[in-house]
Amino acid sequence: MTDGHAPGAPGGPGNAHRALRDLVMAATVRIHRAGSGYALDEPGTFLGSGFFLAPNWVLTCAHVARSGEGGEVTVVYETGPGRGTSAVAGEVAAALPEHAERPVRGTWPAPDLALVRLREPVDHDCAYVTERPAAYYEEAVVLYSGWSVVGGELRRLSGTCKVQGTLGGWSDDEQIRLGGDVLPPGVSGGPVVDLARGEVVGVLKSQADRGLGGTCTGVEQLRSLPVPADEVLAEHDDVYQAVFHAHDRYHRDRQRHPDTARSTWADVQNELGARPGRALSPEERTQLLGRLADLPPPVSTRSLLGLLESLLGGRAPIPHPAPRGWRDALGALYESSRQDGALELVLDYAMRAMSAERPFVTPGTQAAERALWEWVRQIAEGRPGPAYRRRLSQQWIERLQVPRRDPSPADARAARAAAHAADRAPRMFVLLELEQLGWEPGRCDWHVSVGHPTGEVARLRDGERAPLEDLPGVLAQPLAEAFRQCDEPGRPADLQVALPHLLLGLDVDAWELGPDEPPLGAHRPVVVRCADREQLPDGDALFAVDGKEFAPDDEQDEREARWRWIHAYGARAEVLDCEDGLRVPVPPGEWLRGLPHRTIPVLCRYGDHRFEGDPGALVRIVHGGYGVALWRRWRGQPDAVCGEFHRRAGDTVAGAGSADRLPELVHALRAGLRAGKPETFWADGIALFYDDPRRPLPGTGDLLEAP
C-alpha cells in the first residue's frame, strides 16, 4: 500500500522482501482459548492469529479475542528460529467496537480490532506499524501472515494479496478489500504489510464468501479507542498512548542495539528504498518517533489538530480517525508536506512537540526534551540552510528561558517527599540471615530475627545445613511467625535479607511460603544486605581516587556520606553494566568512588555473563561505598531490548524524592507484576540492595547512633 512516496525494491522480490517476511512472521502469534494446557497444538483450542504490536501487547481481531471465555486467551509465539513455541496468558484490554456481540450469521461489525495485554512479561519481537493516516491504496500488493489448520495440523503461512478498493468509507466501518489469494480460516487477526514501505498497515478481518481474498481493517482505526474520562496522570492511564509509546521506544532501542546480527525493520525499510514523508530515512524516522515517545503524550486531540493547523495553515486536512499521539500527527504531515519543505516541516513539528502543553511530567521529561533537540540539531546540520538552523537554535534558547506551566520533576519530587515525611518513623522489621558453609556451598545456616525501631534485633529461630533449594519450605513457618509479630493492619513489615556476597542474587523476593501465598516480594518490601562485608575479595586493599588513598575505615565514612545524601536530597540512577543493550564490565571500585554522592548504581544485565561474574560486579559496588543499588536478574536473550528498563529505573530512582521510598516503590512494582500490569513489566526480576550503614547487622559491630 503506497502513495508514491516509496518506490519499493527494484527488480521485484529479493533479499529485502525475504527479510521483511521474516520480520513479519517473527512477530505473528496464534491465539488459543485460555486454560488450554498441553492442548496448544490441538486445532480445537485455536481461535485465530494476531501479532505483537508492542512489548507485551498483541493486536488481533475482536471476533478472535472475544471468542475466548471471559476475555481471557492464551498467546502462543516463537522466540526465534528453531527455539520452539512458548505460551503466555493474556486478557482483552480493549476492543472495537466496545460492546459488540457476535451476530447470528457469524460476522463481526467493523472495525473488529482488539488489544490483548499479556499477563506476564516475555521476550519477543514486535512488528513496525505505520504512522500514516488512511488513504486510498490503489492496486498495491500487500503481504499477510497468520496461522491456519492445514492437513489437520496448525501451520504458519504467509502470502500476498492485491488491494482492490474499499468497503464502506468516510466512517469507522471502512475496510480494505483484498484479492488474489485464498485467505484460509484462522488467519484473521494477522498483520497486513505494505511491501513497498515495509510497515504494517492493516489487520486481516474476513475471508470472501466465494472466491479469493477478503477484507482487512486499517491500523489507524485504533485511534478511535475511547479517550479516558478521568485525568491522565501517567502514560499507562491511556491504553492507546501506552501501547504506541512502547512501540516506538522498542523500535528505537532495537535500532540502537549493537549486539545483534539480525536486521531491524528500519534496516529492511532502507533496503526497500522507503523514504518516510520524502524527508527522513527509515533510521531517522525511527529515532524521531522514539524520542517523541519519551515525552509525555499530547494533552488532547484538539491540541494536536491545533499544532497541525499552525504548521500547515489552510492545507491541514483532518485525518479520520483524528490523531491521538505524536506519531499520528507526524504521519499527517507526510500527507500534507511539499517536496521542497518536507524536512523543515518535520523539524518544526518536533520543536512544537517539545514545547507543547502536557497532561503530566516525569523525572525524565527534561532529558527527553534535550535528546529531541539534539536529534533536531543533528538532522538540520547542512540540510535546510544556515538561516533556518539559526532560527531553530533561537527557538531552543527561548524554550530554555520560558518557565513551564506544568510542575517540574523537582516540584513533584518535593511534594512526594513532603507527603512521605510523616511516615518515615522507623518500624518493626524481620531480618533473615544466611551463612553459606565453605565446605558445603550448597547448604546454609540461617537465623530469623525480629527487628525493633531502635535497631535492636531479637533472635527468633535458627537452623543449620539447610539446602539452598529447600529454604522456602524450611523457612516458611519461622518467617510466618516473625511476620505475625511485626505486621500492622494494611502495613506488612519489611523483610531484610542478609546474604553472603556470593548469594546476593538469591531471589528471596520470589519465594512462596505456601501453595496459596503470593511471592514474598509482591506481599511486602524485601531488600537484601551484604552479610560478609569484612570478608569481601580485596576487602583490605587501598583504593585511590585522584591520588588519594582510601582504607577500609574511609570506606565506612564514604558509605555513610552517600547514604545521608540520597536520603536527604534525592538520587540519580547510573546504569553501570550496559550500553545500548551491550553488556560492559562494571567499572573498578576507585572509579565508582568518584561518582557523585547522589548516584545509585543500577545493573541491567545481572545474569547475562559476558565478562566478570555477577558477584564480582556487586563486590565492586559494595567497595565503592554504596548502600543502595538496583539490579534485575537477566532472563532475556543476549540481544533483547533493554532501553525501557534503563528509562523506567531512572524515573523510579529520580521520582522517589528520598531513597527511603525505594523499598515501597520496588514492592509496588513487584505487586504490579503479580497483578499483570504491563506498566510494571520492565521491572521483572528486580532486586534492591538496601544496606543501612548506621544499623550494622548482628555480630558486625556496635550499634551506631543515627545522626
XYZ file of C-alpha atoms in Angstrom:
707
model
C 0.000 0.000 0.000
C 1.772 3.078 -1.199
C 1.003 6.597 -2.249
C 4.034 7.111 -4.427
C 6.447 8.230 -1.726
C 8.291 4.901 -1.730
C 9.155 3.170 -4.996
C 9.744 -0.204 -3.395
C 12.538 -2.639 -4.093
C 13.689 -2.519 -7.695
C 13.523 -5.731 -9.633
C 10.711 -7.294 -7.633
C 11.072 -9.594 -4.624
C 14.589 -10.045 -3.365
C 16.623 -10.108 -0.215
C 14.772 -7.149 1.282
C 11.368 -8.759 0.792
C 12.579 -12.048 2.240
C 13.985 -10.212 5.261
C 10.699 -8.322 5.626
C 8.746 -11.586 5.542
C 10.974 -12.992 8.307
C 10.343 -9.931 10.480
C 6.587 -10.163 9.936
C 6.401 -13.866 10.734
C 8.591 -13.460 13.829
C 6.013 -11.038 15.262
C 2.969 -13.120 14.263
C 1.295 -15.150 17.010
C -1.587 -17.561 17.290
C -4.354 -17.207 19.832
C -5.984 -20.078 21.744
C -8.654 -20.458 24.346
C -7.499 -19.769 27.896
C -6.589 -22.772 30.007
C -5.664 -24.914 27.019
C -2.876 -26.558 28.995
C -0.979 -29.062 26.882
C -3.521 -28.798 24.035
C -1.868 -25.799 22.412
C -1.033 -27.801 19.290
C -4.605 -29.033 19.025
C -6.717 -27.239 16.392
C -9.739 -27.437 18.711
C -8.377 -24.721 21.034
C -7.179 -22.429 18.216
C -9.080 -19.147 17.799
C -7.099 -17.144 15.251
C -3.989 -15.082 14.613
C -2.500 -11.821 15.857
C 0.823 -10.030 16.096
C 2.959 -8.288 18.697
C 2.326 -4.566 18.346
C 4.470 -3.512 21.324
C 6.251 -5.299 24.160
C 3.625 -7.466 25.909
C 0.775 -6.239 23.674
C -0.909 -8.187 20.857
C -3.190 -6.717 18.181
C -5.825 -9.018 16.694
C -9.463 -9.019 15.654
C -12.156 -8.521 18.262
C -14.003 -11.570 16.957
C -10.867 -13.671 17.594
C -10.092 -12.346 21.074
C -13.735 -12.267 22.174
C -14.146 -15.926 21.248
C -12.278 -16.800 24.434
C -14.030 -17.156 27.766
C -14.357 -14.022 29.881
C -11.911 -12.060 27.747
C -9.080 -14.464 28.640
C -6.904 -16.076 25.948
C -3.577 -17.841 25.547
C -0.983 -16.329 23.194
C 1.444 -18.767 21.530
C 4.606 -17.307 19.992
C 8.125 -18.212 18.930
C 11.139 -16.517 20.500
C 13.319 -17.190 17.450
C 14.057 -19.632 14.625
C 14.406 -23.158 15.952
C 13.664 -22.178 19.562
C 10.198 -23.703 19.648
C 6.961 -22.144 20.809
C 6.051 -20.621 24.160
C 2.655 -19.755 25.625
C 1.552 -16.905 27.877
C -1.815 -15.881 29.297
C -3.457 -12.719 28.001
C -6.566 -10.657 28.562
C -8.569 -8.398 26.271
C -7.734 -4.845 27.375
C -9.703 -3.000 24.679
C -11.921 -3.880 21.728
C -13.569 -2.008 18.849
C -16.488 -1.752 18.781
C -16.608 -1.826 22.568
C -19.855 -3.686 23.229
C -20.355 -5.798 20.117
C -21.723 -9.300 20.423
C -21.272 -11.959 17.775
C -24.243 -11.815 15.390
C -26.075 -14.985 14.458
C -24.571 -15.118 10.967
C -21.040 -15.116 12.398
C -19.870 -11.712 11.128
C -18.480 -9.012 13.388
C -19.017 -5.272 12.993
C -16.102 -3.116 11.895
C -13.526 -2.113 12.851
C -13.217 -5.504 14.621
C -9.957 -4.830 16.480
C -8.769 -5.903 19.927
C -5.709 -5.281 22.072
C -4.615 -8.233 24.177
C -2.470 -7.473 27.206
C -0.116 -10.241 28.343
C -0.385 -11.285 31.969
C 3.365 -11.629 32.431
C 6.476 -10.204 30.710
C 8.064 -12.167 27.864
C 10.868 -11.507 25.385
C 9.626 -11.289 21.788
C 9.848 -9.368 18.504
C 7.397 -6.599 17.564
C 6.086 -5.512 14.171
C 6.505 -1.959 12.896
C 3.140 -0.241 12.434
C 2.638 2.697 10.097
C 2.062 6.164 11.469
C 0.342 7.374 8.297
C -3.376 8.130 8.170
C -5.686 6.052 5.991
C -5.514 6.665 2.245
C -6.720 5.062 -0.968
C -4.180 2.370 -1.763
C -4.818 1.825 -5.475
C -3.670 -1.621 -6.629
C -0.823 -2.132 -4.155
C 0.469 -5.605 -3.333
C 0.493 -6.451 0.372
C 1.967 -9.284 2.416
C -0.057 -11.097 5.055
C 0.897 -13.600 7.754
C -1.037 -15.871 10.079
C -1.815 -19.384 11.246
C -4.291 -21.930 9.944
C -5.163 -25.600 10.185
C -3.519 -27.387 7.258
C -3.865 -31.149 6.956
C -5.181 -31.384 10.487
C -2.180 -29.506 11.939
C -1.598 -25.890 12.901
C 0.766 -24.348 10.367
C 2.223 -20.886 9.916
C 1.634 -19.327 6.499
C 2.110 -16.119 4.554
C 1.156 -14.817 1.132
C 0.411 -11.758 -0.943
C -2.822 -10.071 -1.974
C -3.693 -7.146 -4.191
C -5.665 -4.203 -2.874
C -8.889 -3.967 -4.893
C -10.534 -0.999 -3.224
C -12.528 -0.316 -0.077
C -15.749 -1.418 1.534
C -17.696 1.374 3.217
C -15.987 4.714 3.572
C -15.623 8.008 5.448
C -16.597 6.263 8.679
C -15.306 3.803 11.244
C -16.633 0.842 9.255
C -14.331 1.354 6.227
C -12.455 -1.797 5.262
C -9.853 -2.556 2.608
C -10.820 -5.155 0.016
C -8.142 -7.722 -0.845
C -7.975 -10.229 -3.695
C -5.624 -12.574 -5.470
C -5.115 -15.289 -2.839
C -7.103 -17.660 -0.666
C -7.331 -16.444 2.943
C -7.880 -19.669 4.886
C -9.724 -19.812 8.231
C -7.516 -18.817 11.160
C -5.525 -16.009 9.564
C -7.984 -13.391 10.866
C -6.106 -11.039 13.169
C -2.817 -11.420 11.305
C -0.816 -8.433 10.007
C -1.156 -6.896 6.534
C 2.074 -5.267 5.349
C 2.797 -2.650 2.712
C 5.542 -4.304 0.641
C 6.841 -1.012 -0.724
C 7.262 0.696 2.644
C 7.869 -2.300 4.885
C 5.310 -1.469 7.567
C 2.112 -2.979 8.927
C -0.926 -1.103 7.621
C -3.814 -3.386 8.493
C -5.242 -6.403 10.292
C -6.892 -9.274 8.387
C -10.598 -9.279 9.211
C -12.523 -11.705 7.000
C -12.352 -14.016 4.008
C -14.561 -13.717 0.972
C -17.707 -15.859 0.967
C -16.818 -17.077 -2.507
C -13.580 -16.869 -4.420
C -10.294 -15.275 -3.411
C -9.425 -12.567 -0.942
C -11.319 -10.891 1.861
C -11.053 -7.688 3.898
C -8.707 -6.047 6.376
C -9.027 -3.130 8.797
C -6.548 -0.258 8.741
C -4.489 0.028 11.927
C -5.349 3.731 12.081
C -8.786 2.679 13.383
C -7.141 2.112 16.783
C -7.208 5.898 17.154
C -10.941 5.588 17.831
C -10.284 3.829 21.143
C -12.114 5.714 23.926
C -10.286 8.641 25.491
C -10.013 8.199 29.286
C -12.777 10.011 31.135
C -10.540 10.749 34.121
C -7.460 12.927 34.228
C -4.401 11.278 32.674
C -1.641 11.311 35.286
C 0.669 8.681 33.785
C 1.307 7.156 30.386
C -0.477 3.889 31.253
C -3.705 5.753 32.085
C -4.418 5.866 28.333
C -4.121 2.463 26.626
C -3.575 3.986 23.189
C -0.680 6.161 24.327
C 0.872 3.401 26.425
C 0.882 0.921 23.530
C 2.222 3.212 20.826
C 4.797 4.938 23.013
C 6.081 1.461 23.929
C 6.026 0.500 20.217
C 8.112 3.491 19.171
C 10.598 3.174 22.029
C 11.023 -0.544 21.247
C 11.971 0.095 17.615
C 14.259 2.980 18.556
C 16.051 0.780 21.106
C 16.172 -2.190 18.722
C 17.798 0.017 16.080
C 20.417 1.179 18.583
C 21.289 -2.332 19.804
C 24.939 -3.056 18.945
C 24.961 -6.752 19.866
C 22.762 -8.372 17.224
C 23.248 -9.723 13.728
C 19.536 -9.543 12.888
C 18.115 -6.931 10.535
C 15.755 -4.385 12.069
C 12.589 -3.051 10.469
C 14.408 0.192 9.646
C 17.241 -1.782 8.021
C 14.778 -3.567 5.747
C 12.816 -0.389 5.015
C 16.056 1.232 3.936
C 16.796 -1.661 1.574
C 13.313 -1.289 0.121
C 14.057 2.337 -0.710
C 11.382 3.760 1.590
C 11.645 7.462 2.349
C 9.166 8.419 5.111
C 7.456 11.671 4.239
C 10.045 12.308 1.493
C 12.153 13.862 4.249
C 13.664 11.202 6.524
C 15.483 7.938 6.201
C 13.864 4.981 7.981
C 16.585 5.158 10.658
C 15.967 8.882 11.207
C 12.218 8.311 11.433
C 12.725 5.504 13.976
C 14.912 7.716 16.146
C 12.493 10.654 15.929
C 9.479 8.567 16.926
C 11.422 7.027 19.799
C 12.365 10.452 21.128
C 8.805 11.727 20.784
C 7.664 8.665 22.728
C 9.976 9.652 25.595
C 7.896 12.813 26.029
C 4.546 12.831 27.818
C 1.701 12.387 25.282
C -0.276 15.291 23.822
C -2.836 16.729 26.190
C -5.685 16.149 23.677
C -6.567 15.517 20.056
C -7.707 19.126 19.824
C -4.229 20.292 20.815
C -2.676 18.095 18.112
C -5.019 19.453 15.466
C -4.155 22.977 16.569
C -0.464 22.168 16.201
C -1.029 20.807 12.671
C -3.065 23.862 11.712
C -0.327 26.170 12.966
C 2.188 24.374 10.731
C 0.062 23.793 7.649
C -2.399 26.651 7.734
C -5.268 26.068 5.336
C -3.533 22.978 3.925
C -4.352 20.907 7.002
C -6.969 18.253 6.200
C -8.201 16.484 9.324
C -7.422 12.767 9.113
C -10.106 10.276 10.066
C -9.903 8.992 12.722
C -8.269 12.105 14.110
C -4.724 11.817 15.516
C -4.252 10.764 19.142
C -0.471 10.689 19.559
C 2.727 12.364 18.367
C 3.270 9.662 15.717
C -0.211 10.193 14.254
C 0.314 13.901 13.681
C 3.719 13.190 12.136
C 2.031 10.833 9.689
C -0.481 13.538 8.819
C 2.418 15.875 7.999
C 3.694 13.365 5.445
C 0.446 13.608 3.514
C 0.393 17.416 3.502
C 4.003 18.428 3.039
C 5.512 19.700 -0.197
C 8.719 18.189 -1.535
C 10.751 21.362 -1.005
C 9.632 21.946 2.576
C 9.106 18.442 3.955
C 12.168 18.311 6.201
C 11.643 21.792 7.634
C 8.050 20.862 8.422
C 9.134 17.742 10.337
C 11.763 19.651 12.306
C 9.321 22.443 13.122
C 6.865 19.816 14.309
C 9.476 18.293 16.627
C 10.185 21.717 18.123
C 6.453 22.338 18.709
C 6.042 18.922 20.355
C 8.939 19.730 22.663
C 7.164 22.813 23.997
C 3.560 21.602 23.900
C 1.257 21.520 26.903
C 1.477 18.223 28.831
C -1.001 16.253 30.913
C 1.858 15.290 33.266
C 5.642 15.232 33.508
C 8.082 12.557 34.625
C 11.590 12.786 36.085
C 12.922 12.030 32.607
C 10.942 14.691 30.722
C 13.664 17.345 30.674
C 16.249 14.826 29.453
C 13.783 13.717 26.756
C 13.379 17.310 25.581
C 17.141 17.743 25.311
C 17.510 14.422 23.452
C 14.843 15.520 20.967
C 16.600 18.851 20.484
C 19.897 17.046 19.817
C 18.151 14.982 17.146
C 16.710 18.134 15.528
C 20.084 19.871 15.621
C 21.923 16.916 14.059
C 19.359 16.413 11.287
C 19.347 20.136 10.482
C 23.140 20.306 10.087
C 23.954 21.159 6.496
C 20.470 20.484 5.113
C 17.843 23.250 5.394
C 20.347 26.158 5.336
C 22.074 28.466 7.851
C 19.184 30.887 8.374
C 16.839 28.052 9.235
C 19.389 26.492 11.631
C 19.789 29.819 13.413
C 16.029 30.052 13.829
C 15.894 26.538 15.352
C 18.668 27.405 17.796
C 16.883 30.567 18.825
C 13.694 28.558 19.469
C 15.647 26.182 21.708
C 17.167 29.077 23.659
C 13.728 30.629 24.111
C 12.391 27.246 25.223
C 15.023 27.147 27.984
C 14.177 30.652 29.133
C 10.399 30.307 29.370
C 9.206 28.680 32.611
C 6.842 25.742 32.182
C 3.246 25.960 33.356
C 3.281 22.331 34.387
C 5.047 21.267 37.621
C 8.702 20.412 37.237
C 10.023 16.974 38.210
C 11.792 18.673 41.133
C 8.476 20.117 42.339
C 6.816 16.733 42.063
C 9.626 15.064 43.999
C 9.444 17.695 46.721
C 5.682 17.225 47.044
C 6.051 13.464 47.304
C 8.840 13.817 49.851
C 6.717 16.153 51.965
C 3.762 13.770 51.839
C 6.035 10.904 52.802
C 7.797 12.723 55.654
C 5.134 11.895 58.252
C 5.522 8.200 57.532
C 9.283 7.875 57.901
C 9.320 6.784 61.518
C 11.256 3.530 61.973
C 9.069 0.435 62.206
C 9.399 -3.205 63.144
C 11.114 -5.399 60.537
C 12.083 -9.027 60.021
C 15.721 -9.991 59.483
C 16.730 -13.206 57.717
C 20.449 -14.061 57.806
C 22.019 -16.789 55.667
C 25.531 -18.119 56.226
C 26.968 -20.176 53.378
C 29.059 -23.126 54.538
C 32.505 -23.101 52.936
C 32.758 -26.878 52.903
C 29.169 -27.279 51.689
C 28.435 -24.319 49.381
C 25.018 -25.738 48.536
C 23.883 -25.509 52.186
C 23.304 -22.641 54.599
C 22.874 -21.970 58.291
C 20.051 -19.498 58.878
C 18.733 -17.123 61.527
C 15.337 -15.389 61.706
C 15.094 -12.312 63.934
C 12.654 -9.554 64.779
C 13.983 -6.013 64.467
C 12.750 -3.106 66.558
C 12.523 0.564 65.528
C 15.543 1.302 67.727
C 17.675 -1.054 65.625
C 17.803 -3.709 68.361
C 17.420 -7.230 66.959
C 15.938 -10.203 68.860
C 16.737 -13.698 67.583
C 13.629 -15.831 66.984
C 14.747 -19.089 65.326
C 17.935 -20.724 63.988
C 18.687 -23.616 61.675
C 21.681 -25.461 60.255
C 22.789 -27.020 56.970
C 19.610 -26.320 55.002
C 19.946 -26.959 51.229
C 19.542 -23.767 49.220
C 16.721 -25.204 47.118
C 14.786 -26.200 50.279
C 15.000 -22.813 52.006
C 11.473 -21.576 51.133
C 9.880 -24.620 52.742
C 12.279 -24.728 55.689
C 11.783 -21.040 56.490
C 8.042 -20.823 55.872
C 6.986 -21.314 59.488
C 9.737 -19.226 61.180
C 9.168 -16.337 58.777
C 5.393 -16.539 59.198
C 5.794 -16.240 62.961
C 8.159 -13.281 62.627
C 5.760 -11.530 60.257
C 2.895 -12.027 62.715
C 4.936 -10.265 65.366
C 5.814 -7.301 63.149
C 2.959 -6.718 60.701
C 0.392 -3.973 61.227
C -3.047 -3.814 59.572
C -2.515 -2.862 55.955
C 1.233 -2.424 56.516
C 3.259 -5.620 56.202
C 6.702 -5.345 57.750
C 9.854 -5.137 55.642
C 11.970 -8.255 55.193
C 15.704 -7.570 55.280
C 17.748 -10.473 53.926
C 21.420 -10.540 54.902
C 23.323 -12.633 52.355
C 26.969 -13.511 51.742
C 28.247 -11.721 48.640
C 28.162 -14.927 46.569
C 24.410 -15.179 47.201
C 23.364 -11.538 46.830
C 21.427 -12.510 43.708
C 19.306 -15.103 45.542
C 15.673 -14.465 44.580
C 14.198 -14.429 48.099
C 11.542 -11.974 46.897
C 10.195 -14.718 44.588
C 9.817 -17.316 47.375
C 6.296 -18.585 48.002
C 5.860 -19.738 51.600
C 2.666 -21.657 50.899
C 0.625 -23.037 47.978
C -1.826 -20.116 48.029
C 0.649 -17.440 49.083
C 1.892 -14.677 46.749
C 5.656 -14.273 46.296
C 7.214 -12.562 49.310
C 8.202 -9.501 47.273
C 4.652 -8.989 45.998
C 3.263 -9.030 49.561
C 5.836 -6.944 51.454
C 9.022 -4.910 50.853
C 12.019 -7.250 50.534
C 15.573 -5.875 50.427
C 18.986 -7.519 50.550
C 22.056 -6.641 52.602
C 25.668 -7.830 52.491
C 26.401 -10.167 55.414
C 30.160 -10.607 54.868
C 31.377 -7.133 54.015
C 34.557 -7.682 56.070
C 35.375 -10.820 54.048
C 34.853 -9.466 50.541
C 37.599 -10.195 47.992
C 40.218 -7.417 48.069
C 38.426 -6.033 51.108
C 41.709 -4.896 52.688
C 43.011 -3.223 49.547
C 43.546 0.508 49.298
C 41.637 2.407 46.617
C 42.937 5.613 45.053
C 40.877 8.480 43.643
C 42.735 11.487 42.245
C 45.822 10.356 44.082
C 44.064 9.951 47.437
C 44.077 6.500 49.005
C 41.052 5.025 50.812
C 41.405 2.413 53.531
C 38.517 0.298 54.972
C 37.734 2.969 57.595
C 37.399 5.535 54.820
C 35.026 3.158 53.025
C 32.694 3.254 56.051
C 32.768 7.063 56.053
C 32.071 7.083 52.327
C 29.080 4.763 52.772
C 27.588 6.973 55.476
C 28.118 10.139 53.422
C 26.440 8.627 50.365
C 23.614 7.250 52.496
C 22.892 10.638 54.062
C 22.916 12.409 50.696
C 20.453 10.138 48.817
C 18.053 10.182 51.763
C 18.207 13.942 52.270
C 18.483 15.250 48.710
C 17.301 12.502 46.351
C 19.233 10.334 43.929
C 20.024 9.643 40.279
C 20.368 6.190 38.692
C 23.576 5.207 36.879
C 23.468 2.057 34.708
C 26.921 0.504 35.059
C 26.910 -2.724 33.063
C 25.030 -1.952 29.838
C 25.446 0.466 26.949
C 22.543 0.439 24.460
C 21.963 -3.263 25.096
C 25.614 -4.400 25.140
C 26.920 -5.772 28.433
C 30.058 -3.966 29.576
C 32.218 -4.586 32.658
C 31.297 -2.754 35.854
C 33.995 -0.108 36.420
C 36.530 -0.691 39.218
C 35.910 0.481 42.762
C 38.141 3.527 42.526
C 36.139 4.790 39.521
C 32.856 4.163 41.317
C 34.081 6.202 44.289
C 34.453 9.188 42.001
C 30.754 9.293 41.081
C 28.610 11.961 42.772
C 27.059 11.109 46.135
C 23.585 11.247 44.597
C 24.354 8.157 42.459
C 22.515 4.844 42.857
C 24.165 2.073 40.798
C 21.893 0.047 38.508
C 22.742 -3.294 36.880
C 20.720 -4.179 33.796
C 22.448 -7.443 32.779
C 22.858 -9.311 36.059
C 22.950 -12.953 34.944
C 23.945 -12.221 31.334
C 27.520 -13.470 31.687
C 29.899 -11.826 29.221
C 32.719 -10.561 31.392
C 33.073 -10.933 35.146
C 30.745 -12.977 37.318
C 27.796 -11.230 38.883
C 29.177 -11.471 42.453
C 32.280 -9.618 41.255
C 30.144 -6.780 39.895
C 28.301 -6.435 43.205
C 31.549 -6.563 45.184
C 32.780 -3.544 43.233
C 29.598 -1.658 44.065
C 29.886 -2.500 47.766
C 33.561 -1.488 47.809
C 32.614 1.737 46.053
C 30.828 2.857 49.224
C 27.219 2.284 48.111
C 24.469 1.220 50.473
C 21.707 1.268 47.824
C 21.738 -0.392 44.390
C 19.191 -1.806 41.945
C 19.540 -4.699 39.568
C 17.383 -7.154 37.701
C 18.010 -10.826 37.151
C 18.530 -11.084 33.407
C 16.103 -13.520 31.745
C 16.198 -12.446 28.105
C 18.213 -13.318 25.044
C 21.627 -11.604 24.685
C 20.239 -9.181 22.066
C 16.996 -8.388 23.911
C 15.988 -4.722 24.013
C 16.520 -3.156 27.442
C 16.015 0.578 26.905
C 12.723 0.517 28.804
C 14.460 -0.831 31.913
C 17.067 1.959 31.776
C 14.398 4.612 31.343
C 11.974 3.364 33.982
C 14.661 2.582 36.545
C 15.976 6.131 36.163
C 12.488 7.606 36.577
C 11.814 5.440 39.640
C 15.007 6.496 41.396
C 14.681 10.182 40.465
C 10.973 10.282 41.258
C 11.384 8.738 44.707
C 12.470 12.051 46.227
C 14.279 10.189 49.007
C 15.918 6.777 48.830
C 13.881 5.555 51.816
C 10.880 5.304 49.461
C 12.619 2.752 47.230
C 11.684 -0.359 49.271
C 7.992 0.558 48.960
C 8.311 1.520 45.301
C 10.014 -1.765 44.433
C 7.348 -3.608 46.414
C 4.664 -1.825 44.377
C 6.398 -2.855 41.143
C 6.526 -6.482 42.242
C 2.864 -6.357 43.223
C 2.079 -4.885 39.806
C 3.958 -7.703 38.124
C 1.961 -10.194 40.164
C -1.265 -8.462 39.088
C -0.239 -8.499 35.402
C 0.045 -4.707 34.966
C 2.084 -4.061 31.777
C 3.417 -0.739 33.082
C 5.457 -2.733 35.639
C 6.776 -5.458 33.306
C 10.062 -3.586 32.831
C 10.855 -4.462 36.488
C 10.633 -8.258 36.048
C 13.300 -9.802 38.296
C 14.136 -6.527 40.061
C 16.178 -6.623 43.276
C 17.003 -3.855 45.755
C 20.197 -3.686 47.784
C 19.416 -1.500 50.800
C 22.112 -1.771 53.467
C 21.921 0.953 56.128
C 25.500 1.653 57.355
C 24.079 3.189 60.558
C 22.464 -0.112 61.562
C 25.093 -2.876 61.371
C 23.983 -6.478 61.225
C 24.213 -8.520 64.446
C 27.788 -9.516 65.157
C 29.405 -6.939 62.851
C 29.971 -4.181 65.404
C 28.288 -1.927 67.932
C 25.000 -0.271 67.106
C 25.684 3.122 65.596
C 23.696 6.154 66.614
C 21.855 7.639 63.682
C 22.578 11.325 63.145
